[in-house]
Amino acid sequence: MISERLKKQFIHIVGSENYLDSKAEKLVYSYDATPNYQAMPDAIIVPRNTEEVSQIVRLCNEHKIPLVPRGSGTNLCAGTCPTEGGIVLLFTRMNKLLELDEENLTATVQPGLVTLDMIQAVEAKGLFYPPDPSSMKISTIGGNINENSGGLRGLKYGVTRDYVLALEAVMPNGDVIRTGGKLAKDVAGYDLTRLFVGSEGTLCIITEATLKLVPMPETKQTMLALYQDIEAAAKTVSTIISNKIIPATLEFLDQPTLEVVEDFAKIGLPTDVQAVLLIEQDGPLEVVARDMQKIQEICLAERAVSVQVAQSELEAEALRTARRSALSALARLKPTTILEDATVPRSEVAAMVKAINEIAIKHQVKICTFGHAGDGNLHPTVATDARDHEEMERVEAAFEDIFAKAIELGGTITGEHGVGMMKAPYLEWKLGAEGIAAMKAIKLAFDPNNIMNPGKVFAKESRKRVVVSR
Amino acid sequence: MISERLKKQFIHIVGSENYLDSKAEKLVYSYDATPNYQAMPDAIIVPRNTEEVSQIVRLCNEHKIPLVPRGSGTNLCAGTCPTEGGIVLLFTRMNKLLELDEENLTATVQPGLVTLDMIQAVEAKGLFYPPDPSSMKISTIGGNINENSGGLRGLKYGVTRDYVLALEAVMPNGDVIRTGGKLAKDVAGYDLTRLFVGSEGTLCIITEATLKLVPMPETKQTMLALYQDIEAAAKTVSTIISNKIIPATLEFLDQPTLEVVEDFAKIGLPTDVQAVLLIEQDGPLEVVARDMQKIQEICLAERAVSVQVAQSELEAEALRTARRSALSALARLKPTTILEDATVPRSEVAAMVKAINEIAIKHQVKICTFGHAGDGNLHPTVATDARDHEEMERVEAAFEDIFAKAIELGGTITGEHGVGMMKAPYLEWKLGAEGIAAMKAIKLAFDPNNIMNPGKVFAKESRKRVVVSR
């Protein structure tokens, strides 16, 4: 609870128009894109600059008030749900592109900047910012950094972490620190930059970031490979890479996903095949042509029933957009859409796809699977209804089995969505008690009062690893 | 001091042949490649596996005995000098290439493996491990990871950090943890992998690493661009990159360095020009040819007096080897060679080179400058004699000015050599008291007894920032 006296202090910092605490406003920020998580904040504060953030953090630390930084709330791990109340720190007013440095190939941004807005500004200069989470039309860079967002181009280009060169951050005690620089090399002390990327708002509040850009690839080609055998599609993925070709994009969609996406996007996707791979290569013209030719041969050798190359950028963009809309399309099916993010070494994609289908049968749930196959990052998804408790139990049991299998195959419980509230109970499966202890030590050292997004990453109770047979 | 009883316990763990404490043996490990730092360890222990390391760490933690992990000791920041005595943990017996996974493009290695041995094994499979520190013939992967080593290919390919996917590490309490995996994407908790890379042995002992490999570039071309104007050479660097070409290598050598290197390597380097750029591009044939053509034009437009393309891989390799031998060549001049590592945004390379020359005149010291210009990572070097205290004072004053200038230009005190003992007094200049406080909090949380490479990274006293005029 925030006392009247404290409320006045907050308003003194940001102005009354930037302090929101009506019931309606609190309701709006009581949830994010993650189904089944909701909790009311005590207030929403919209800071305008780093100094204001620092003052707010100091007050919160003094009064032990939870702070949840939030961009657009598009995360899928309940990372911005204010589970323990407190303040939602909303970055809509800190949304500027501060600098685009064409000599050093960097962009310096405020956290509230919408990802696509930045990408478009960068591309207008012939430069390229590769991380492209599916939510990029509305997600913010700050959110991307806090969650270490991935996207469709992770295989060749890496994830958000690989593009963050420098950060300004407000520490839990209100200190403002700067990490890194416009530097290709910097080993002055521990790599706080990368420790903060993906820390989900639990260690600090990020108030500015300098991002690495690369030259825009000259050209790009897109193809669809169609399969009647789902495991043949999955197998193709590792064959392409072990042939030493790294495509820019290597996406997998199974038949149920295709059907739903086609119904949503209506661009003529095949719905009578068991799976497709959406493959893109970018780079110099000659190289793209050569790689695409080779990839086509590999697909056919791996029993693709046909390979279709997009004939225009318009057609290619339609395919990409359709893929990006998979979650929205699936979300239309039923009231609750639960999308997971288990990730395995890419050599295990075929084994994982097979396991997911077996687990679906075992628990009698319908799982649509799509995802970044080149990264081993799959998104098995269930359309369900949270009010159907019996089905929800089966869904949860299925996902537990999927997590266990992913870890058994050398994988992880989350490739790009983050831990948040949602996966916290499973984190120990991946890290062991000792790994969790090491991470908790950092959290406690930075944030002894546990004001920074409390309840995220670390669970009060871990799930038992042994899945009880049902 | 290690009691007889404790010595017996160590010997019980590793066997007497792996516990060294004769005076001669201690002397051998009392220093590393960094001039002017020496301290005697109490013993050297050579573990054979992770379990032994864990047991040793537990004992050291219990008895508060400093532990200094060491590969080949090639670092240049006194990172492996046992400044506070204790045990040097020598990884010569944990030097295996455990796995080369051609499907996932990874190599799993023990820390004592020599970098070049791994690179050769990887290249034999048509794969590529880009980080190539100049010391790679003798340096170990464990040392590279602890120091986050760079090299000549950092501009295009990044540094060691960008190739570490997973680690096994022994924590200061003896816990063995595993971070990451053979995974392109993994956001399960904080990024301990990258926190440990570059932590200089102060947070944990690394006992195994899984490294990312990439396909071997098809071809490579090498050229030398010659300049009579040193700043024109520096200016060329940022012009190439702002033309959206990212060469694999973009090295700078000034005239004094050229002279010394040619005298050492005798391969016909020009010594009558003020500076050269050694430029390499790799990739598909067409792309390399096109980029090299464009780079050549840029060099000439930026007033290169001539551009020479290597006519064979033999000639190219001779040029690269000559560049890598710069430190060895300079080391022949005088008893003490002090090589620095200040790094700036690449747009500031010309300003930095100019400043270094002005600083040399101001303090009447002869500075040879070479380095990874494409990364903004320069190695101003002074050949001197540590016994000449008056000159050493001037050398130190000059380097203080260089650090101050690098930071003023948005740079850092160390790009790839690490902080160690040597740069610890200057770390606060880059990070501020608040940044240091954040890093110290991590150190204290992990290692409350300060047994892990104590005295490194964090200085007992920071240097005053204001350089007193002399």
PDB file of N, CA, C and O in Angstrom, chain B residues 252-284:
ATOM      1  N   PHE B 252      46.394  -1.911 -37.640  1.00  0.00           N
ATOM      2  CA  PHE B 252      47.180  -0.696 -37.822  1.00  0.00           C
ATOM      3  C   PHE B 252      48.576  -0.900 -37.243  1.00  0.00           C
ATOM      4  O   PHE B 252      48.713  -1.486 -36.161  1.00  0.00           O
ATOM      5  N   LEU B 253      49.606  -0.490 -37.981  1.00  0.00           N
ATOM      6  CA  LEU B 253      50.974  -0.487 -37.430  1.00  0.00           C
ATOM      7  C   LEU B 253      51.626   0.834 -37.796  1.00  0.00           C
ATOM      8  O   LEU B 253      51.609   1.217 -38.981  1.00  0.00           O
ATOM      9  N   ASP B 254      52.209   1.521 -36.826  1.00  0.00           N
ATOM     10  CA  ASP B 254      52.895   2.776 -37.162  1.00  0.00           C
ATOM     11  C   ASP B 254      54.356   2.490 -37.554  1.00  0.00           C
ATOM     12  O   ASP B 254      54.821   1.354 -37.462  1.00  0.00           O
ATOM     13  N   GLN B 255      55.029   3.541 -38.008  1.00  0.00           N
ATOM     14  CA  GLN B 255      56.375   3.354 -38.568  1.00  0.00           C
ATOM     15  C   GLN B 255      57.350   2.723 -37.573  1.00  0.00           C
ATOM     16  O   GLN B 255      58.045   1.754 -37.925  1.00  0.00           O
ATOM     17  N   PRO B 256      57.416   3.215 -36.338  1.00  0.00           N
ATOM     18  CA  PRO B 256      58.377   2.582 -35.412  1.00  0.00           C
ATOM     19  C   PRO B 256      58.091   1.085 -35.218  1.00  0.00           C
ATOM     20  O   PRO B 256      59.019   0.278 -35.139  1.00  0.00           O
ATOM     21  N   THR B 257      56.815   0.733 -35.158  1.00  0.00           N
ATOM     22  CA  THR B 257      56.465  -0.687 -35.020  1.00  0.00           C
ATOM     23  C   THR B 257      56.898  -1.465 -36.263  1.00  0.00           C
ATOM     24  O   THR B 257      57.470  -2.562 -36.167  1.00  0.00           O
ATOM     25  N   LEU B 258      56.611  -0.900 -37.439  1.00  0.00           N
ATOM     26  CA  LEU B 258      56.978  -1.565 -38.700  1.00  0.00           C
ATOM     27  C   LEU B 258      58.458  -1.886 -38.743  1.00  0.00           C
ATOM     28  O   LEU B 258      58.864  -2.991 -39.128  1.00  0.00           O
ATOM     29  N   GLU B 259      59.245  -0.905 -38.325  1.00  0.00           N
ATOM     30  CA  GLU B 259      60.690  -1.070 -38.379  1.00  0.00           C
ATOM     31  C   GLU B 259      61.128  -2.241 -37.499  1.00  0.00           C
ATOM     32  O   GLU B 259      61.910  -3.098 -37.912  1.00  0.00           O
ATOM     33  N   VAL B 260      60.591  -2.273 -36.301  1.00  0.00           N
ATOM     34  CA  VAL B 260      60.961  -3.316 -35.354  1.00  0.00           C
ATOM     35  C   VAL B 260      60.468  -4.684 -35.830  1.00  0.00           C
ATOM     36  O   VAL B 260      61.187  -5.686 -35.749  1.00  0.00           O
ATOM     37  N   VAL B 261      59.236  -4.718 -36.333  1.00  0.00           N
ATOM     38  CA  VAL B 261      58.672  -5.987 -36.785  1.00  0.00           C
ATOM     39  C   VAL B 261      59.441  -6.512 -37.996  1.00  0.00           C
ATOM     40  O   VAL B 261      59.759  -7.702 -38.081  1.00  0.00           O
ATOM     41  N   GLU B 262      59.774  -5.626 -38.923  1.00  0.00           N
ATOM     42  CA  GLU B 262      60.511  -6.053 -40.113  1.00  0.00           C
ATOM     43  C   GLU B 262      61.895  -6.585 -39.721  1.00  0.00           C
ATOM     44  O   GLU B 262      62.350  -7.605 -40.237  1.00  0.00           O
ATOM     45  N   ASP B 263      62.510  -5.910 -38.781  1.00  0.00           N
ATOM     46  CA  ASP B 263      63.818  -6.356 -38.313  1.00  0.00           C
ATOM     47  C   ASP B 263      63.729  -7.761 -37.706  1.00  0.00           C
ATOM     48  O   ASP B 263      64.645  -8.567 -37.807  1.00  0.00           O
ATOM     49  N   PHE B 264      62.602  -8.045 -37.103  1.00  0.00           N
ATOM     50  CA  PHE B 264      62.368  -9.345 -36.458  1.00  0.00           C
ATOM     51  C   PHE B 264      61.949 -10.410 -37.479  1.00  0.00           C
ATOM     52  O   PHE B 264      62.494 -11.507 -37.515  1.00  0.00           O
ATOM     53  N   ALA B 265      60.982 -10.044 -38.339  1.00  0.00           N
ATOM     54  CA  ALA B 265      60.351 -11.054 -39.207  1.00  0.00           C
ATOM     55  C   ALA B 265      61.002 -11.164 -40.584  1.00  0.00           C
ATOM     56  O   ALA B 265      60.907 -12.198 -41.235  1.00  0.00           O
ATOM     57  N   LYS B 266      61.632 -10.086 -41.029  1.00  0.00           N
ATOM     58  CA  LYS B 266      62.324 -10.046 -42.328  1.00  0.00           C
ATOM     59  C   LYS B 266      61.480 -10.618 -43.476  1.00  0.00           C
ATOM     60  O   LYS B 266      61.845 -11.597 -44.126  1.00  0.00           O
ATOM     61  N   ILE B 267      60.308  -9.990 -43.697  1.00  0.00           N
ATOM     62  CA  ILE B 267      59.460 -10.449 -44.805  1.00  0.00           C
ATOM     63  C   ILE B 267      59.259  -9.340 -45.831  1.00  0.00           C
ATOM     64  O   ILE B 267      58.416  -9.442 -46.713  1.00  0.00           O
ATOM     65  N   GLY B 268      60.027  -8.249 -45.690  1.00  0.00           N
ATOM     66  CA  GLY B 268      59.930  -7.181 -46.675  1.00  0.00           C
ATOM     67  C   GLY B 268      58.833  -6.172 -46.405  1.00  0.00           C
ATOM     68  O   GLY B 268      58.292  -5.564 -47.337  1.00  0.00           O
ATOM     69  N   LEU B 269      58.507  -5.979 -45.134  1.00  0.00           N
ATOM     70  CA  LEU B 269      57.539  -4.929 -44.790  1.00  0.00           C
ATOM     71  C   LEU B 269      58.138  -3.567 -45.120  1.00  0.00           C
ATOM     72  O   LEU B 269      59.341  -3.360 -44.921  1.00  0.00           O
ATOM     73  N   PRO B 270      57.324  -2.636 -45.607  1.00  0.00           N
ATOM     74  CA  PRO B 270      57.846  -1.291 -45.852  1.00  0.00           C
ATOM     75  C   PRO B 270      58.183  -0.617 -44.521  1.00  0.00           C
ATOM     76  O   PRO B 270      57.404  -0.724 -43.575  1.00  0.00           O
ATOM     77  N   THR B 271      59.322   0.028 -44.442  1.00  0.00           N
ATOM     78  CA  THR B 271      59.674   0.719 -43.184  1.00  0.00           C
ATOM     79  C   THR B 271      59.848   2.212 -43.428  1.00  0.00           C
ATOM     80  O   THR B 271      60.210   2.949 -42.528  1.00  0.00           O
ATOM     81  N   ASP B 272      59.594   2.619 -44.676  1.00  0.00           N
ATOM     82  CA  ASP B 272      59.772   4.036 -45.012  1.00  0.00           C
ATOM     83  C   ASP B 272      58.433   4.773 -45.118  1.00  0.00           C
ATOM     84  O   ASP B 272      58.347   5.846 -45.667  1.00  0.00           O
ATOM     85  N   VAL B 273      57.366   4.159 -44.583  1.00  0.00           N
ATOM     86  CA  VAL B 273      56.068   4.855 -44.560  1.00  0.00           C
ATOM     87  C   VAL B 273      55.698   5.098 -43.096  1.00  0.00           C
ATOM     88  O   VAL B 273      56.253   4.480 -42.189  1.00  0.00           O
ATOM     89  N   GLN B 274      54.788   6.002 -42.907  1.00  0.00           N
ATOM     90  CA  GLN B 274      54.431   6.381 -41.533  1.00  0.00           C
ATOM     91  C   GLN B 274      53.505   5.353 -40.870  1.00  0.00           C
ATOM     92  O   GLN B 274      53.486   5.219 -39.653  1.00  0.00           O
ATOM     93  N   ALA B 275      52.723   4.657 -41.685  1.00  0.00           N
ATOM     94  CA  ALA B 275      51.790   3.667 -41.113  1.00  0.00           C
ATOM     95  C   ALA B 275      51.309   2.724 -42.201  1.00  0.00           C
ATOM     96  O   ALA B 275      51.334   3.070 -43.386  1.00  0.00           O
ATOM     97  N   VAL B 276      50.920   1.524 -41.793  1.00  0.00           N
ATOM     98  CA  VAL B 276      50.226   0.640 -42.734  1.00  0.00           C
ATOM     99  C   VAL B 276      48.943   0.125 -42.074  1.00  0.00           C
ATOM    100  O   VAL B 276      48.831   0.065 -40.849  1.00  0.00           O
ATOM    101  N   LEU B 277      48.001  -0.204 -42.940  1.00  0.00           N
ATOM    102  CA  LEU B 277      46.832  -0.970 -42.508  1.00  0.00           C
ATOM    103  C   LEU B 277      46.954  -2.360 -43.116  1.00  0.00           C
ATOM    104  O   LEU B 277      47.214  -2.495 -44.317  1.00  0.00           O
ATOM    105  N   LEU B 278      46.796  -3.370 -42.289  1.00  0.00           N
ATOM    106  CA  LEU B 278      46.733  -4.749 -42.767  1.00  0.00           C
ATOM    107  C   LEU B 278      45.252  -5.120 -42.795  1.00  0.00           C
ATOM    108  O   LEU B 278      44.593  -5.137 -41.751  1.00  0.00           O
ATOM    109  N   ILE B 279      44.736  -5.349 -43.994  1.00  0.00           N
ATOM    110  CA  ILE B 279      43.293  -5.537 -44.147  1.00  0.00           C
ATOM    111  C   ILE B 279      43.017  -6.917 -44.724  1.00  0.00           C
ATOM    112  O   ILE B 279      43.643  -7.326 -45.708  1.00  0.00           O
ATOM    113  N   GLU B 280      42.069  -7.625 -44.118  1.00  0.00           N
ATOM    114  CA  GLU B 280      41.668  -8.926 -44.661  1.00  0.00           C
ATOM    115  C   GLU B 280      40.167  -8.992 -44.767  1.00  0.00           C
ATOM    116  O   GLU B 280      39.441  -8.485 -43.903  1.00  0.00           O
ATOM    117  N   GLN B 281      39.710  -9.634 -45.817  1.00  0.00           N
ATOM    118  CA  GLN B 281      38.297  -9.968 -45.890  1.00  0.00           C
ATOM    119  C   GLN B 281      38.180 -11.454 -46.169  1.00  0.00           C
ATOM    120  O   GLN B 281      39.010 -12.030 -46.888  1.00  0.00           O
ATOM    121  N   ASP B 282      37.180 -12.072 -45.563  1.00  0.00           N
ATOM    122  CA  ASP B 282      36.939 -13.484 -45.864  1.00  0.00           C
ATOM    123  C   ASP B 282      35.476 -13.684 -46.237  1.00  0.00           C
ATOM    124  O   ASP B 282      34.655 -12.804 -46.040  1.00  0.00           O
ATOM    125  N   GLY B 283      35.188 -14.837 -46.806  1.00  0.00           N
ATOM    126  CA  GLY B 283      33.817 -15.122 -47.216  1.00  0.00           C
ATOM    127  C   GLY B 283      33.800 -15.735 -48.597  1.00  0.00           C
ATOM    128  O   GLY B 283      34.828 -16.209 -49.090  1.00  0.00           O
ATOM    129  N   PRO B 284      32.627 -15.728 -49.253  1.00  0.00           N
ATOM    130  CA  PRO B 284      32.547 -16.275 -50.604  1.00  0.00           C
ATOM    131  C   PRO B 284      33.400 -15.450 -51.571  1.00  0.00           C
ATOM    132  O   PRO B 284      33.528 -14.236 -51.410  1.00  0.00           O
TER     133      PRO B 284
END
